mmCIF file of C-alpha atoms in Angstrom:
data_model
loop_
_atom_site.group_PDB
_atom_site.id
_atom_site.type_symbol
_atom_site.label_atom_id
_atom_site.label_comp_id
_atom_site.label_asym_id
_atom_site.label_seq_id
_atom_site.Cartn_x
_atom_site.Cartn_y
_atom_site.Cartn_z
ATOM 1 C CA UNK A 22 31.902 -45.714 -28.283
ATOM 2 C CA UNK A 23 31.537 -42.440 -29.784
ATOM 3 C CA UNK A 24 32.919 -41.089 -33.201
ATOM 4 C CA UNK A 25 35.481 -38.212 -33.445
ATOM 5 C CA UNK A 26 36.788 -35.800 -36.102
ATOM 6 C CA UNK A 27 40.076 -34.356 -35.342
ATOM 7 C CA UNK A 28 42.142 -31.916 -36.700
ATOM 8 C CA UNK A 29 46.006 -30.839 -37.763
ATOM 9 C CA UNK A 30 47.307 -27.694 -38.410
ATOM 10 C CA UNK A 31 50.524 -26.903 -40.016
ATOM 11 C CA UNK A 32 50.838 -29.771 -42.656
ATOM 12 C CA UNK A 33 51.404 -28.032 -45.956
ATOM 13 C CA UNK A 34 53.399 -30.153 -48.273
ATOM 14 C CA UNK A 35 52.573 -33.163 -46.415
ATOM 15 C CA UNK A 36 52.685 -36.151 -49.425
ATOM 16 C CA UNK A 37 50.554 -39.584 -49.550
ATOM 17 C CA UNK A 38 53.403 -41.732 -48.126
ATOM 18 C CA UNK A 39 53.424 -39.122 -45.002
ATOM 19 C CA UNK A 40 49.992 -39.534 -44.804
ATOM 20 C CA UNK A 41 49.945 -42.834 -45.122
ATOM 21 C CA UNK A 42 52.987 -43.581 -42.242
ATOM 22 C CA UNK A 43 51.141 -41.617 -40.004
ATOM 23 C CA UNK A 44 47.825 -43.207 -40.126
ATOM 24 C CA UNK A 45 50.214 -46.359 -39.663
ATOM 25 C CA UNK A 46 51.511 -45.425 -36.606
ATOM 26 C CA UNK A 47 47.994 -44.250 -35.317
ATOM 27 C CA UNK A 48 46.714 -47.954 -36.045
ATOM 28 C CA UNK A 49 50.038 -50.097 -34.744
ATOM 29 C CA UNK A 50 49.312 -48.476 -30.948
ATOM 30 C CA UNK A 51 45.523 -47.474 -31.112
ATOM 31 C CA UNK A 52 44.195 -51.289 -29.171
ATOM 32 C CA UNK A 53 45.972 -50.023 -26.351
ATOM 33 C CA UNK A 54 43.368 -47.450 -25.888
ATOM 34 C CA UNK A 55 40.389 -49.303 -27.567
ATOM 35 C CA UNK A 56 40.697 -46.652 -30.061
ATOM 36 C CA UNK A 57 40.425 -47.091 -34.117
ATOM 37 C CA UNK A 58 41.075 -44.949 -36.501
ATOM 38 C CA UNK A 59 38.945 -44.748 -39.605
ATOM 39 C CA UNK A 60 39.756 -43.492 -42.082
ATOM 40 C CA UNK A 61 42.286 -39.666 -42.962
ATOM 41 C CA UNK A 62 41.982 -36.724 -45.388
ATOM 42 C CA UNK A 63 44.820 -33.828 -46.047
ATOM 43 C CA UNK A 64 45.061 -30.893 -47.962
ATOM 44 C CA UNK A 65 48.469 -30.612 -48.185
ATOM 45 C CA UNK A 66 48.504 -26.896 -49.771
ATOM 46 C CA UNK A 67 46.445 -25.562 -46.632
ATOM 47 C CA UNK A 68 48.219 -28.182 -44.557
ATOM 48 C CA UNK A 69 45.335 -29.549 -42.842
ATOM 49 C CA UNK A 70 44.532 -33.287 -41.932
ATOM 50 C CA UNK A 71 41.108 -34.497 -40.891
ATOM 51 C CA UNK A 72 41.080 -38.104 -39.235
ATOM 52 C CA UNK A 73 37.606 -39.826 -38.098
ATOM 53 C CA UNK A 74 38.454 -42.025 -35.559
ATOM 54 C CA UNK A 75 35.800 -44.088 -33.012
ATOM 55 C CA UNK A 76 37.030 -44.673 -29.136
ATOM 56 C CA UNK A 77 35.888 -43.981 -25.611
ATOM 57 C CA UNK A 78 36.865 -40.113 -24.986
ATOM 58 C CA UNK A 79 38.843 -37.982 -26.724
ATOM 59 C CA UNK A 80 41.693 -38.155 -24.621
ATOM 60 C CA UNK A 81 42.584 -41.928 -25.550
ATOM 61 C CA UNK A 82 42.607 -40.688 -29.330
ATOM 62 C CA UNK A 83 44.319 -37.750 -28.103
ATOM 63 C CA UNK A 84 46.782 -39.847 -26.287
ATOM 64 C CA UNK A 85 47.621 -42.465 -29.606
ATOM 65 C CA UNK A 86 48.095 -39.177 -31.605
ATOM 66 C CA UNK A 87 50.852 -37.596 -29.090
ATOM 67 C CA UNK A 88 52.651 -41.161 -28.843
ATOM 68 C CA UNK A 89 52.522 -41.527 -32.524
ATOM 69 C CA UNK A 90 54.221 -38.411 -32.700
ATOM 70 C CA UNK A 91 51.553 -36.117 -34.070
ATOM 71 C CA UNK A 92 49.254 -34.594 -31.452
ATOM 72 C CA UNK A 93 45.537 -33.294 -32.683
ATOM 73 C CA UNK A 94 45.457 -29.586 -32.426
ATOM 74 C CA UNK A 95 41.380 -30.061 -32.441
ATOM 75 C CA UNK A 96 39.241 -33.163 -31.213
ATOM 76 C CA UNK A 97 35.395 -32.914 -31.666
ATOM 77 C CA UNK A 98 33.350 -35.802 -30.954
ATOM 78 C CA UNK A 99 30.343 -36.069 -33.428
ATOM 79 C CA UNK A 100 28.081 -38.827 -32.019
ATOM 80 C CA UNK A 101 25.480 -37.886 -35.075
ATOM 81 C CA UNK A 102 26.186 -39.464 -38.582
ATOM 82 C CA UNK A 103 24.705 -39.933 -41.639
ATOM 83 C CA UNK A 104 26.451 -41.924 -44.669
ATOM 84 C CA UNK B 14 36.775 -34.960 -58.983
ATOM 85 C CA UNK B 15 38.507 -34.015 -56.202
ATOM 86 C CA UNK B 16 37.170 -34.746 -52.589
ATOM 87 C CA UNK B 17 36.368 -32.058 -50.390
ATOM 88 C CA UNK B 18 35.512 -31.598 -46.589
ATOM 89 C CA UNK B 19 33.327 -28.300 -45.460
ATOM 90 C CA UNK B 20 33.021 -27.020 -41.774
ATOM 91 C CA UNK B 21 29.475 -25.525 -41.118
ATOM 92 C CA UNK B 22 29.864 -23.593 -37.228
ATOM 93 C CA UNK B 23 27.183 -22.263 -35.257
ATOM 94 C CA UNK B 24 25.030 -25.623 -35.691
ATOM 95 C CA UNK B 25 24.443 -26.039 -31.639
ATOM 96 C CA UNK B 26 22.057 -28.062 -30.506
ATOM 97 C CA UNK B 27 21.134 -29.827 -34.049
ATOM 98 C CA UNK B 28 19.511 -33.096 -33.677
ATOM 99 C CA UNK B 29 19.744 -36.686 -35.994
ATOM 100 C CA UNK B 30 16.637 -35.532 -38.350
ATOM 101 C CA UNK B 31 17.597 -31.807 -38.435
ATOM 102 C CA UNK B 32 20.884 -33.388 -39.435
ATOM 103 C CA UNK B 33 18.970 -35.818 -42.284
ATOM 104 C CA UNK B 34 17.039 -33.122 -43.720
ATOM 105 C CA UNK B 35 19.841 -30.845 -44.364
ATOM 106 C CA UNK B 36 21.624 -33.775 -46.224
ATOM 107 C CA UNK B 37 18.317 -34.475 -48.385
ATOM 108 C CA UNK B 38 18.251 -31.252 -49.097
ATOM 109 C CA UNK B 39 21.743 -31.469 -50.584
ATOM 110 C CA UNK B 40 21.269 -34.749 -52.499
ATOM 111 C CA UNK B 41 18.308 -33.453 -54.222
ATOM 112 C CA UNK B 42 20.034 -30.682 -55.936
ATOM 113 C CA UNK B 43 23.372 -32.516 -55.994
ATOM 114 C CA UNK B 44 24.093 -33.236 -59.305
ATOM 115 C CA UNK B 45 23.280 -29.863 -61.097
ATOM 116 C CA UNK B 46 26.789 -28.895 -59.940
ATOM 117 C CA UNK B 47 28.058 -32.560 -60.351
ATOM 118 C CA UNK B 48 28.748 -32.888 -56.928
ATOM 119 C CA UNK B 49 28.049 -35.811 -54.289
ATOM 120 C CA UNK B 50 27.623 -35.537 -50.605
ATOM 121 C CA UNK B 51 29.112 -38.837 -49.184
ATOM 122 C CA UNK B 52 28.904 -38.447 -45.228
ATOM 123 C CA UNK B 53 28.324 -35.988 -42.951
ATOM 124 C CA UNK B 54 28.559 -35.648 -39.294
ATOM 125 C CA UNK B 55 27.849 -33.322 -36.321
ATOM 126 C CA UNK B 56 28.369 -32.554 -32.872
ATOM 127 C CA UNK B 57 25.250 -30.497 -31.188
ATOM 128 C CA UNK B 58 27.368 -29.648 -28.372
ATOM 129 C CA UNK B 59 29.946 -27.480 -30.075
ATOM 130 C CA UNK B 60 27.317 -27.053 -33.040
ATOM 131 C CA UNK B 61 30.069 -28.246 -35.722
ATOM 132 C CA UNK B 62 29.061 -29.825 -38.362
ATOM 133 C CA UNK B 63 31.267 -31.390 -41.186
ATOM 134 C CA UNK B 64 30.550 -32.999 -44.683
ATOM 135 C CA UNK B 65 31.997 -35.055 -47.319
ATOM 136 C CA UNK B 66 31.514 -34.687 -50.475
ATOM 137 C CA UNK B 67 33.695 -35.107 -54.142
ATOM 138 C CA UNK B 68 32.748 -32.757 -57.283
ATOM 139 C CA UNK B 69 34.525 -30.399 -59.520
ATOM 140 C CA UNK B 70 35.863 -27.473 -57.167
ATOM 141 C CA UNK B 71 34.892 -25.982 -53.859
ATOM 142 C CA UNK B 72 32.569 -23.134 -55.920
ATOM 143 C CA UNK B 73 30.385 -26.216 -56.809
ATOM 144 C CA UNK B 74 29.494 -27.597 -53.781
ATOM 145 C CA UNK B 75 29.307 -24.372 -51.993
ATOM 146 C CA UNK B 76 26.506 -23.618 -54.983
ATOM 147 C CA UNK B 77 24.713 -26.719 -53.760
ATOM 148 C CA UNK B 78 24.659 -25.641 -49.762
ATOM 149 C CA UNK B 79 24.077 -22.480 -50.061
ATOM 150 C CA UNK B 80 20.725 -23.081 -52.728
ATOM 151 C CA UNK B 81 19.965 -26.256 -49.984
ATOM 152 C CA UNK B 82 20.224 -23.172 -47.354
ATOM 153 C CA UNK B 83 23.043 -24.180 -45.485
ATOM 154 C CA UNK B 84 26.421 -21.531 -47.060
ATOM 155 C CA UNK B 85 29.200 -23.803 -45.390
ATOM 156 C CA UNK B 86 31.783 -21.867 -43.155
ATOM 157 C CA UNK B 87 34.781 -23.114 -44.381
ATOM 158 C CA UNK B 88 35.392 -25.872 -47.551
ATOM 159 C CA UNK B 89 38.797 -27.522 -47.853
ATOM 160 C CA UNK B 90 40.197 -29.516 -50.862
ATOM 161 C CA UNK B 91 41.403 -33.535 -49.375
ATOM 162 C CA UNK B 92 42.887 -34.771 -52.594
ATOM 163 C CA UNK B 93 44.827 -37.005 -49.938
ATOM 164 C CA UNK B 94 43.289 -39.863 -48.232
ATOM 165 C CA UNK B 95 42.838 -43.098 -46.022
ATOM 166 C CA UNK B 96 40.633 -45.545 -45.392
#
């Protein structure tokens, strides 16, 4: 399992509840691909959205996103760490 | 305190303790500006690497990576999050 950071363009305005419903939807569907998804961070005035997910690849996080309706425009896997 | 992610490119090739340094570096200086590094991760492939932190405004934890030699590329406001 490997650790990802992906990204969304084109957000501005997006509010908490958005955020929140879409992280939702990326968690009801992500066991189908063994993916989960961590934890989410927007700037809604820029309109960017960071997500840090964990899976196999970064198609099958690639592939919740597009079926929960919101498809990454950037997925970088970033196997090093610290916290 | 707002939280803020910053985008460091060019970083290929960095390894775990490269990596750990850098973040050291940060924490030891950290709270002249008030700021705190929380997490940081990287990907030596693409050389991306991205950090975590909360503080006062962007200005102050660019302060901190540029005097820990490390000017992030990019630093982005998240006052929205998940987890």
């Amino acid at each position: 399992m490997t650790q990802f950071i992906d990204v969304h363009h084109g957000m501005k305005g997006i509010t908490a509840d958005q955020l929140k419903q879409a992280h939702k939807a990326d968690l009801a569907i992500e066991k189908d691909e063994g993916v989960h998804f961590e934890r989410a961070w927007a700037d809604p005035e820029s309109g960017i959205v960071y997500c840090l997910s964990e899976g196999p690849s970064a198609e099958a996080v690639q592939r919740i996103h597009e079926r929960a309706g919101h498809k990454a425009d950037e997925i970088h896997p970033v196997p090093l760490s610290i916290w």
